[in-house]
XYZ file of C-alpha atoms in Angstrom:
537
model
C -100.346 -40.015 10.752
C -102.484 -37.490 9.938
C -101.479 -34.330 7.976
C -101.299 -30.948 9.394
C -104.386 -28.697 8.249
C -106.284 -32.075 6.952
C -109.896 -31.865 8.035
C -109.795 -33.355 11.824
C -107.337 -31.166 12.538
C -109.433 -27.734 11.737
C -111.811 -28.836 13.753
C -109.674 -27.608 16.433
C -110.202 -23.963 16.559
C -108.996 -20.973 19.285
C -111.239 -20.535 21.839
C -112.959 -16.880 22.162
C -111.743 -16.646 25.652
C -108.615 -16.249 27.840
C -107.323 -19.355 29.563
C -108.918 -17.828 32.364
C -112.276 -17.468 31.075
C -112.248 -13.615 30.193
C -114.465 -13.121 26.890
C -112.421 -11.577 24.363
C -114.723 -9.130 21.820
C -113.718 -9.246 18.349
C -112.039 -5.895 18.153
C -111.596 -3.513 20.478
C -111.711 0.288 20.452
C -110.446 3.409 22.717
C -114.611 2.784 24.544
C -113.333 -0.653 25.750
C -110.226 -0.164 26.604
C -112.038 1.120 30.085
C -108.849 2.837 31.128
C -108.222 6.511 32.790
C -104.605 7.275 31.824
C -103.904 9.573 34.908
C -105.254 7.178 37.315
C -104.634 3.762 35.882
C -101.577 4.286 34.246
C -99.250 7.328 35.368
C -95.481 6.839 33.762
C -92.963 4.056 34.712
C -91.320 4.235 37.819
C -94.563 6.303 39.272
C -97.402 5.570 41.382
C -99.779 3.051 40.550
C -96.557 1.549 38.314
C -98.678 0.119 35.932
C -95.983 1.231 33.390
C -93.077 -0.519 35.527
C -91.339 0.068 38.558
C -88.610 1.961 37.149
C -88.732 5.142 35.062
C -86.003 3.597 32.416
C -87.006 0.214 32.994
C -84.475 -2.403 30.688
C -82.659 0.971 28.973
C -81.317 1.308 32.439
C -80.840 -2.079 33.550
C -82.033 -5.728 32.172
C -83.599 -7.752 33.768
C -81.543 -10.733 35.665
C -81.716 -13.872 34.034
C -81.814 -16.071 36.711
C -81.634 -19.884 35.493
C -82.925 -22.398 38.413
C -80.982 -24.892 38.841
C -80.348 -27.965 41.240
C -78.868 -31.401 40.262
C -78.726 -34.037 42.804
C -75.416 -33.543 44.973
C -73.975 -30.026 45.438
C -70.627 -30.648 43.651
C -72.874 -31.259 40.483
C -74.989 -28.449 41.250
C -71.765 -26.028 41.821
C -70.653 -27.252 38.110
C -73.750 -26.564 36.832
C -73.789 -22.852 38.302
C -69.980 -22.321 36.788
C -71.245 -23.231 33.145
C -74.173 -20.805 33.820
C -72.209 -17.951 34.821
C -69.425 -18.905 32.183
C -72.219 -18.268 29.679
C -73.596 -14.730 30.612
C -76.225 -15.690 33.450
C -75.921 -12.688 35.949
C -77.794 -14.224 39.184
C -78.027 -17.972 40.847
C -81.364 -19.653 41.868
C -81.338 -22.815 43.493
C -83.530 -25.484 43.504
C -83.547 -28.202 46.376
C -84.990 -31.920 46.417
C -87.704 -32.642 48.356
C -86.197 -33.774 51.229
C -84.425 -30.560 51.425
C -87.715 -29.001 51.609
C -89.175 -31.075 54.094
C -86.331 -31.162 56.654
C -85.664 -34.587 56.188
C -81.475 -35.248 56.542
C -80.839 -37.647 52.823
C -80.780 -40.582 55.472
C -83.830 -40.436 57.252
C -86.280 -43.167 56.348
C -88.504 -40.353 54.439
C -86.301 -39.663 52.014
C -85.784 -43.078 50.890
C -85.729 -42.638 47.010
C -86.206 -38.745 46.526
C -82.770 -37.913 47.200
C -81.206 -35.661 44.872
C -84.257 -36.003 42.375
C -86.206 -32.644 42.116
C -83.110 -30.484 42.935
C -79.795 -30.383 45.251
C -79.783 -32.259 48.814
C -78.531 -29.765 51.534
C -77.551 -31.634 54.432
C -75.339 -29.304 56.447
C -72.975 -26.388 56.238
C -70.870 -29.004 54.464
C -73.352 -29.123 51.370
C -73.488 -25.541 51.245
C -70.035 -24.748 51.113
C -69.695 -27.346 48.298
C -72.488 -25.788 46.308
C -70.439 -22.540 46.008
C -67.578 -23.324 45.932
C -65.330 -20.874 44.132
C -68.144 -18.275 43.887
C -67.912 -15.489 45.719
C -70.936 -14.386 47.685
C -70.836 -10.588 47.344
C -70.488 -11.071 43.418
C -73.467 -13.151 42.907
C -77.127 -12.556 43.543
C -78.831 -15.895 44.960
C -82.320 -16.767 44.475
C -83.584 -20.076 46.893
C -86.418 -21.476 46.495
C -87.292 -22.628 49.835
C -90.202 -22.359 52.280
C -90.626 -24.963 55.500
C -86.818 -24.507 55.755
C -86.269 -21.212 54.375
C -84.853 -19.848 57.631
C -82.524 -22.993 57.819
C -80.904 -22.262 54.401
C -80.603 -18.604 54.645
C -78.642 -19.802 58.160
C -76.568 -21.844 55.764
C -75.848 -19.634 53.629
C -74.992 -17.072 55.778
C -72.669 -18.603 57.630
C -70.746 -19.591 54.550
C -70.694 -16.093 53.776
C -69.250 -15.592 57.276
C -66.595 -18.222 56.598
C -65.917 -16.369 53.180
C -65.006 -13.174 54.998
C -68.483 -11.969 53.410
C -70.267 -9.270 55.257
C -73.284 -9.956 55.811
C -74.510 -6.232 54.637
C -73.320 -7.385 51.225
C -75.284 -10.012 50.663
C -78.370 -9.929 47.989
C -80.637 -12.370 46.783
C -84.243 -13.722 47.816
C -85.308 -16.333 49.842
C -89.315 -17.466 49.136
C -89.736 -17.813 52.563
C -93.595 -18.041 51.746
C -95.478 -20.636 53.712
C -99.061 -19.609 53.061
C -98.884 -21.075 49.210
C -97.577 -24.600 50.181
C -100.588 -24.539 52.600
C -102.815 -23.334 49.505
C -101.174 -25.798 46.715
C -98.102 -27.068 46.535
C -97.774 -29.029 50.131
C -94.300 -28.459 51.317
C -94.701 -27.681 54.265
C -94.229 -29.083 58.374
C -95.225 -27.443 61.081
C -98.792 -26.085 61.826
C -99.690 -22.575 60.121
C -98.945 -20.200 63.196
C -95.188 -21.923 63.949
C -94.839 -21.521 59.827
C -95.509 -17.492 59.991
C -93.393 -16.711 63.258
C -90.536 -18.793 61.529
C -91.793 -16.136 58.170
C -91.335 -13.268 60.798
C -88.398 -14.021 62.567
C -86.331 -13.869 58.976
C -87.430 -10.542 57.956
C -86.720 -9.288 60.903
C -83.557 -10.585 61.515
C -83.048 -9.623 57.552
C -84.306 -6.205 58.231
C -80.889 -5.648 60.593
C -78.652 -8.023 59.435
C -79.000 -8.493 55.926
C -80.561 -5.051 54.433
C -80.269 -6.124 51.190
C -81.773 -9.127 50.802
C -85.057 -9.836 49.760
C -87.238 -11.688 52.582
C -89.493 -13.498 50.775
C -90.808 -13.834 47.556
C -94.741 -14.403 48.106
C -94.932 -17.266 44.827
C -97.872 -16.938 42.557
C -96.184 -18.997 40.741
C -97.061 -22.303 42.087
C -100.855 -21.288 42.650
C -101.364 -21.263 38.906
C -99.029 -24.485 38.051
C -101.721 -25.982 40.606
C -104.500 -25.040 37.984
C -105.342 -21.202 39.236
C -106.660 -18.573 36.860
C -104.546 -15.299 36.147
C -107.033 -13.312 38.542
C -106.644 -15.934 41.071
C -103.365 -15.997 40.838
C -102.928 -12.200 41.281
C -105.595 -12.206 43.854
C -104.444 -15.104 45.998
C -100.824 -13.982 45.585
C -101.265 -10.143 46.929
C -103.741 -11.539 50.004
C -100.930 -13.627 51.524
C -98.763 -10.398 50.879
C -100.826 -8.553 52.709
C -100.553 -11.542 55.399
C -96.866 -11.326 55.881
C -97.290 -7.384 55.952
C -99.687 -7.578 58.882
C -97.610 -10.480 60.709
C -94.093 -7.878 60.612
C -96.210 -5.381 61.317
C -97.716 -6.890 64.810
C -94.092 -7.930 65.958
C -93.274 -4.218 65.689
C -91.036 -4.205 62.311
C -91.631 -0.449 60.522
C -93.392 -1.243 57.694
C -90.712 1.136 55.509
C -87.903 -1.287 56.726
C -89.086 -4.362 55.072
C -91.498 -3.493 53.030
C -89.903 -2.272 50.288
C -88.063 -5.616 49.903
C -90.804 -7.759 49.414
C -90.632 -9.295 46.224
C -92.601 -11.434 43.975
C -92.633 -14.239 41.970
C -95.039 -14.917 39.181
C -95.822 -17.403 36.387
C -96.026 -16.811 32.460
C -98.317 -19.332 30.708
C -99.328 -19.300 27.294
C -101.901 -16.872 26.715
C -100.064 -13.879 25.647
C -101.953 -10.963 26.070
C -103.418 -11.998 29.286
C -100.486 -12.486 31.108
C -98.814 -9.239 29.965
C -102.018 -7.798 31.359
C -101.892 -9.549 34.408
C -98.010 -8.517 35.425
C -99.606 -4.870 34.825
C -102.717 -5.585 36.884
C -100.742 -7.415 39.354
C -98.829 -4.119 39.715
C -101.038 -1.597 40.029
C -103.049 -3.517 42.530
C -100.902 -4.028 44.906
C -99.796 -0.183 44.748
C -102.820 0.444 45.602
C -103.806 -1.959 48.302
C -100.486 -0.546 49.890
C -101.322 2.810 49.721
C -104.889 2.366 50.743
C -104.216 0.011 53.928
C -101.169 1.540 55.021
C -100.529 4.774 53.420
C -97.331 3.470 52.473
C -94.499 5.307 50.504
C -93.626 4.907 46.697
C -90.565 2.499 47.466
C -93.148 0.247 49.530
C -96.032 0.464 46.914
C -93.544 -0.853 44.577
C -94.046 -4.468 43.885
C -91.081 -6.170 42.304
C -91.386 -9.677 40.703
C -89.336 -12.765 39.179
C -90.946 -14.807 36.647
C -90.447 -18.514 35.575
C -92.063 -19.684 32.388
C -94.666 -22.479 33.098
C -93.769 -25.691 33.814
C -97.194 -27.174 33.400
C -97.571 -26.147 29.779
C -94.917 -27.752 29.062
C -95.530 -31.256 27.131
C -93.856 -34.424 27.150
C -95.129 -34.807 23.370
C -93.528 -33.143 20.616
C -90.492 -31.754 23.390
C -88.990 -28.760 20.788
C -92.575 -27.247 20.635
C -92.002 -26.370 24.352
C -89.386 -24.065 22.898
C -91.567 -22.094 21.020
C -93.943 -22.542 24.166
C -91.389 -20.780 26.675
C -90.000 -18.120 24.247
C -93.528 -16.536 23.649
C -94.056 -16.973 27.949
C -90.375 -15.271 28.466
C -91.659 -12.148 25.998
C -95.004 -11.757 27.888
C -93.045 -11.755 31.047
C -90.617 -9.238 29.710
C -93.600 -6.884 28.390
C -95.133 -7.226 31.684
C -91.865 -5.348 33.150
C -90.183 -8.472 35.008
C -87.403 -7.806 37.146
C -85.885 -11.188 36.780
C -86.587 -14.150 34.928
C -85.971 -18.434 34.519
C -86.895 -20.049 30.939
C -87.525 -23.510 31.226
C -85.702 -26.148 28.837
C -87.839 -27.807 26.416
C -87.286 -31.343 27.992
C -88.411 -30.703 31.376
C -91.605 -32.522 31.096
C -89.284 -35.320 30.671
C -86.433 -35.004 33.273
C -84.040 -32.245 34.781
C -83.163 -30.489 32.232
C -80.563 -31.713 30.477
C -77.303 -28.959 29.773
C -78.108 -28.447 26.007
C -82.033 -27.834 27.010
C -80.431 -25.341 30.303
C -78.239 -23.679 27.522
C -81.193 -22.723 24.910
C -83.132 -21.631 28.075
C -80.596 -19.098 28.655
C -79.859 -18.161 25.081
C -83.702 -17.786 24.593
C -83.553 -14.755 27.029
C -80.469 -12.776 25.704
C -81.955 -13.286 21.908
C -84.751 -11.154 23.548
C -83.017 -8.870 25.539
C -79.874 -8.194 22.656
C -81.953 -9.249 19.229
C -85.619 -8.561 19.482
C -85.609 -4.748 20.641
C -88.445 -4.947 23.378
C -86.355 -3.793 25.629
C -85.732 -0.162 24.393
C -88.588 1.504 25.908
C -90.804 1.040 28.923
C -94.082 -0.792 28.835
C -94.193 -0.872 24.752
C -97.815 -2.438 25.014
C -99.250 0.598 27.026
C -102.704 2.054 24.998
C -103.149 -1.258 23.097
C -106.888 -1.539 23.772
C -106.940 -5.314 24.094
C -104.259 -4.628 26.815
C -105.454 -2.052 28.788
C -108.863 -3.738 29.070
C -107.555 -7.373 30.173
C -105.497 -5.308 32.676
C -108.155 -3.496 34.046
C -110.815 -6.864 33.980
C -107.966 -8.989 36.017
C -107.235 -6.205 38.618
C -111.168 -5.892 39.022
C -111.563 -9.965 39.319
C -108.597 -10.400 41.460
C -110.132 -7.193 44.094
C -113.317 -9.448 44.222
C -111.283 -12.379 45.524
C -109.231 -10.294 47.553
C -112.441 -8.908 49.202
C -114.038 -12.749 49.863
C -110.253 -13.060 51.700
C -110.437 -10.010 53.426
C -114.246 -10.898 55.039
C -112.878 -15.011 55.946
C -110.032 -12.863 58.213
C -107.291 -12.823 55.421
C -105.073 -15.818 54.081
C -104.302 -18.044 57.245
C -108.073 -18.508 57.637
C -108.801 -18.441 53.818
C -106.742 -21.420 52.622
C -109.908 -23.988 52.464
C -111.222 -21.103 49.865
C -108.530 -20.657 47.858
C -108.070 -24.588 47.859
C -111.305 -25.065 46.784
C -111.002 -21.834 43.942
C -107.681 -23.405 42.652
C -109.444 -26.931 42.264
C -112.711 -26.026 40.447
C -110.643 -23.870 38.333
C -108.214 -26.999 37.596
C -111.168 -28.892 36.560
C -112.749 -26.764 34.199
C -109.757 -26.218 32.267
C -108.800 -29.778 32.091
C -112.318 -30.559 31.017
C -111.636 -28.276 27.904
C -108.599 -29.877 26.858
C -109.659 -33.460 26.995
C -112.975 -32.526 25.438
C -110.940 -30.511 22.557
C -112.384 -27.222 23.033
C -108.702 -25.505 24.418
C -106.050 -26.960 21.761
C -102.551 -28.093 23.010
C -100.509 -28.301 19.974
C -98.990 -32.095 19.757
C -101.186 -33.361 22.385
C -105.367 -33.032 21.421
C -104.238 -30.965 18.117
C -101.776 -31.575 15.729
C -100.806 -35.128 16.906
C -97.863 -37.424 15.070
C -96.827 -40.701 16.351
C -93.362 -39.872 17.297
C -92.142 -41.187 20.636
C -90.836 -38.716 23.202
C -86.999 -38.850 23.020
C -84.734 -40.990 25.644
C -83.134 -38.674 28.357
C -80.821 -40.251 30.200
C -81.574 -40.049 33.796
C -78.894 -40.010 37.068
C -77.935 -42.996 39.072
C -80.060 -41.106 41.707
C -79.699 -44.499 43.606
C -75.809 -44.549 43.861
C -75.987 -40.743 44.735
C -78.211 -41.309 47.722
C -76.001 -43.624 48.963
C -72.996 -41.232 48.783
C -74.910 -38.332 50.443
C -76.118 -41.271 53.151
C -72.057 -41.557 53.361
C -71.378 -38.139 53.743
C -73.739 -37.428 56.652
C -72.369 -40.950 58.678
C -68.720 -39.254 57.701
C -69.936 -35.846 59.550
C -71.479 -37.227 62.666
C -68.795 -39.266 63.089
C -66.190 -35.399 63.154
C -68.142 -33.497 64.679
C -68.525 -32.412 68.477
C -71.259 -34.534 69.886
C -72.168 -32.096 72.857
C -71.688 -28.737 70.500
C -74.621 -29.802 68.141
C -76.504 -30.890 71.481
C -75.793 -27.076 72.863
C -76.832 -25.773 70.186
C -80.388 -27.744 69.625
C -80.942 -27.298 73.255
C -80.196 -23.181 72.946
C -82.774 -23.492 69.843
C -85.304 -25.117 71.779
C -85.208 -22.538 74.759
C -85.597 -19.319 71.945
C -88.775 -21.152 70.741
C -90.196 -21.383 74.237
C -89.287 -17.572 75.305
C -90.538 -16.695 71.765
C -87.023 -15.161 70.619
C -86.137 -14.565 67.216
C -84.471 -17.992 66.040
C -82.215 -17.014 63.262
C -79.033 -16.394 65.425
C -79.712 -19.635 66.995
C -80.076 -21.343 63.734
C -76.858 -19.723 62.626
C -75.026 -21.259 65.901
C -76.017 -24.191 65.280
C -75.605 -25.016 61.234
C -71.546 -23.788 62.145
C -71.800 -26.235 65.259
C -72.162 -28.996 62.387
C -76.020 -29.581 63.099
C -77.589 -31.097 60.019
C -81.101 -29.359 58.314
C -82.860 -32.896 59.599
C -82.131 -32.047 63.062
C -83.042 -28.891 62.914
C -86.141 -29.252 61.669
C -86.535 -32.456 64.491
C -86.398 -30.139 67.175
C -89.024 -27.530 65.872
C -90.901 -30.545 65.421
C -90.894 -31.407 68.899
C -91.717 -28.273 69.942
C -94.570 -27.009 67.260
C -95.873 -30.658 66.335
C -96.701 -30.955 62.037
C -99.419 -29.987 60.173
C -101.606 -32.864 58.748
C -103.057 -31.269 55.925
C -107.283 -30.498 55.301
C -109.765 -28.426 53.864
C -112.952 -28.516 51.843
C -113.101 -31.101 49.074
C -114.963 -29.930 45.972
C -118.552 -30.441 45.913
């Protein structure tokens, strides 16, 4: 094993760039810093909000650390969320397995194997009720990470809420909701693009009346740049499906000052410090400005709100406890970029779920920061850095380029071969770097010992598929046959006469209709998408 500092190591040296390719000069001086204070940066809680959405920022609230968590069956999950809250987190998030997010039931042939694996399975109303279980849903703030099914599990959840004695008008939280991304690079998705978006519509609108306080969707940057983006890309791509979803509400008649100001966003924080603290600025001022341009719209709809989760992809299977170091650098970025909310990976998640000690560290890792370090005590601490205000005002100006190529293809829907295609190239070229050596990843090109990565003991995931599988034969076999047939057949009429299908979606989770089925019938009516685009040249 080589020695840290011997010769082959210092031949691994920073590169004089961002991760995204932005030269950085050697110094930089009030000439550089190419910013006009009135313009580009006002004061927090002001127009363009460069400075933060809020004029006190943390001194008047902290940010909600919002841990995401899903573990196989919802009882687990539900224990999981009880040590959470038991140790200071302040919102939920939930994260689903992938049959969950395909509308697959955990006994369908297609979910053979992946049952419980990259989060909780969510069945029926059943599951749901299990997963919060003695949490009350007007005391919590719930974060769900769903898209194909979004509208399915906000059904769910609502109706728990209505069997809770919950109004509905109490409720807060986010559901992603955002379609256009799994089309662009994550894949999660079912039915073909224009089914997706009216399913996307039909939730903020019903949202807009019945659930004021929740936020609609949560238009994910996040998964753009764990599929290889840049930071401008990310920005870009992120704030052109925004505009998407504005446009869709908008042509079905919604006023844009009744949903708009509850769109919020959800970003990465990778490793390069100052450029994502400059791209959470740039990301902000940018879309104040696209909002007010387009649409003239007010302060509270200019605003743009985000959650952040450190990145996953950075994370590395060798040397696990550098990943700590790795997230708690991400976490402070996101927090000087003015996040509103906030998930810090555990260090072993490039090995398995994370385990409870890694969850615990995550959490303790953001009140250190928010209690210990002191960045919170005044708004936008990095504003006037030179370095900073430059990077922010390069990535707004690269991501506006990208947002114009959108713009002139006919917006997102009819952009995603582009944005494939910009995601992939961009993939490439930094992957190039680190197998070449030029971009050092401590314990993996740089910095290398022999030590294996440590055992993590993994679920029976097998046995736990077979007791969801048990479950679902246990509910079919209760429930009212020609109820859950009523209620799939009153679905299937509101897709034809193009009603909005969240009331029927309700009706028919309480009628004991399974996700699976659900998502069956839409399929028979809107068909699936198979998937395409441009391959790189």
């Amino acid at each position: 094993m080589r020695e840290p500092g011997s010769k082959d190591e210092q031949k691994s040296t920073p590169p004089t760039t961002t991760d995204s390719g932005i030269p950085v000069r050697p110094l930089y001086t009030e000439e550089e810093s190419e910013v006009d204070a009135p313009r580009d940066l006002g004061r927090p809680g002001e127009f363009p909000f460069t400075r933060g959405v809020y004029p006190t920022m943390y001194r008047g609230r902290l940010w909600t650390m919002r841990q995401y968590a899903g573990f196989g069956t919802a009882k687990e999950t539900n224990r999981r969320y009880h040590y959470l809250l038991a140790h200071g987190q302040t919102g939920l998030s939930v994260a689903f397995d992938l049959p969950t997010q395909m509308g697959y039931d955990s006994d369908h042939p297609m979910a053979a194997g992946e049952v419980g694996r990259s989060g909780v399975a969510i069945d029926s109303i059943e599951d749901m009720r299990a997963l919060f279980d003695g949490i009350s849903l007007d005391a919590v703030s719930t974060s769900m990470t769903i898209n194909a099914t979004a509208s399915t599990l906000l059904a769910l959840y609502a109706a728990v809420a209505d069997e809770q004695g919950v109004e509905r008008g109490a409720l807060t939280g986010t559901v992603q909701n955002d379609i256009l991304k799994e089309y662009i690079a994550r894949g999660t998705y079912i039915y073909p693009a224009e089914p997706s978006l009216r399913l996307v519509s039909d939730l903020m609108e019903f949202c807009a009346t019945e659930v004021p306080r929740w936020n609609t969707i949560s238009i994910s940057g996040y998964h753009i740049r764990e599929a290889g983006a840049t930071a401008p890309q990310e920005v870009a791509f992120t704030l052109a499906n925004g505009l998407e979803y504005v446009e869709r509400a908008q042509s079905r008649g919604i006023p844009l000052e009744s949903f708009a100001p509850r769109l919020s966003f959800f970003f990465a924080a990778h490793n390069d410090f100052f450029e994502e603290v400059a791209k959470f600025r740039a990301a902000r001022r940018l879309w104040a400005r696209c909002m007010r341009e387009r649409y003239g719209a007010s302060d509270a709809a200019c605003r743009l709100r985000f959650h952040t989760q450190t990145g996953g992809s950075t994370l590395t299977a060798q040397q696990p406890l550098n990943n700590v170091v790795r997230v708690t650098t991400q976490a402070l970025s996101a927090v000087l970029g003015g996040t509103q909310s906030l998930h810090t990976n555990g260090y072993d998640e490039a090995l398995s779920l994370p385990t409870e000690e890694a969850a615990g560290l995550a959490l303790r890792t953001q009140q250190l920061l928010a209690y210990e370090s002191g960045v919170p005590r005044t708004a936008d601490p990095l504003a006037g850095s030179y370095f900073v205000e430059a990077l922010t005002t390069e990535v707004e100006e690269q991501a506006r380029e990208y947002m114009g190529e959108i713009a002139e293809q006919g917006g997102s829907a009819r952009a995603i071969p582009f944005m494939q295609d910009e995601i992939h190239r961009s993939a490439y070229a930094f992957q190039k770097e680190v197998e070449s050596g030029a971009r050092p990843v401590v314990g993996v090109n740089a910095f290398r010992n022999d030590e294996a990565p440590p055992r993590i003991e993994q679920a029976d995931f097998s046995s736990l598929e077979q007791d969801q599988q048990k479950k679902l034969k246990s509910l079919r076999e209760r429930r009212d046959d020609e109820a859950v047939s009523g209620a799939r057949d009153r679905l299937r009429e509101a897709v034809r006469n193009g009603d909005n299908l969240m009331p029927h979606l309700i009706d028919a989770v309480k009628a004991l209709t399974t996700l699976g089925e659900i998502s069956d019938t839409l399929r028979e009516e809107w068909g699936t998408f198979s998937g395409g685009g441009r391959s790189l040249d």
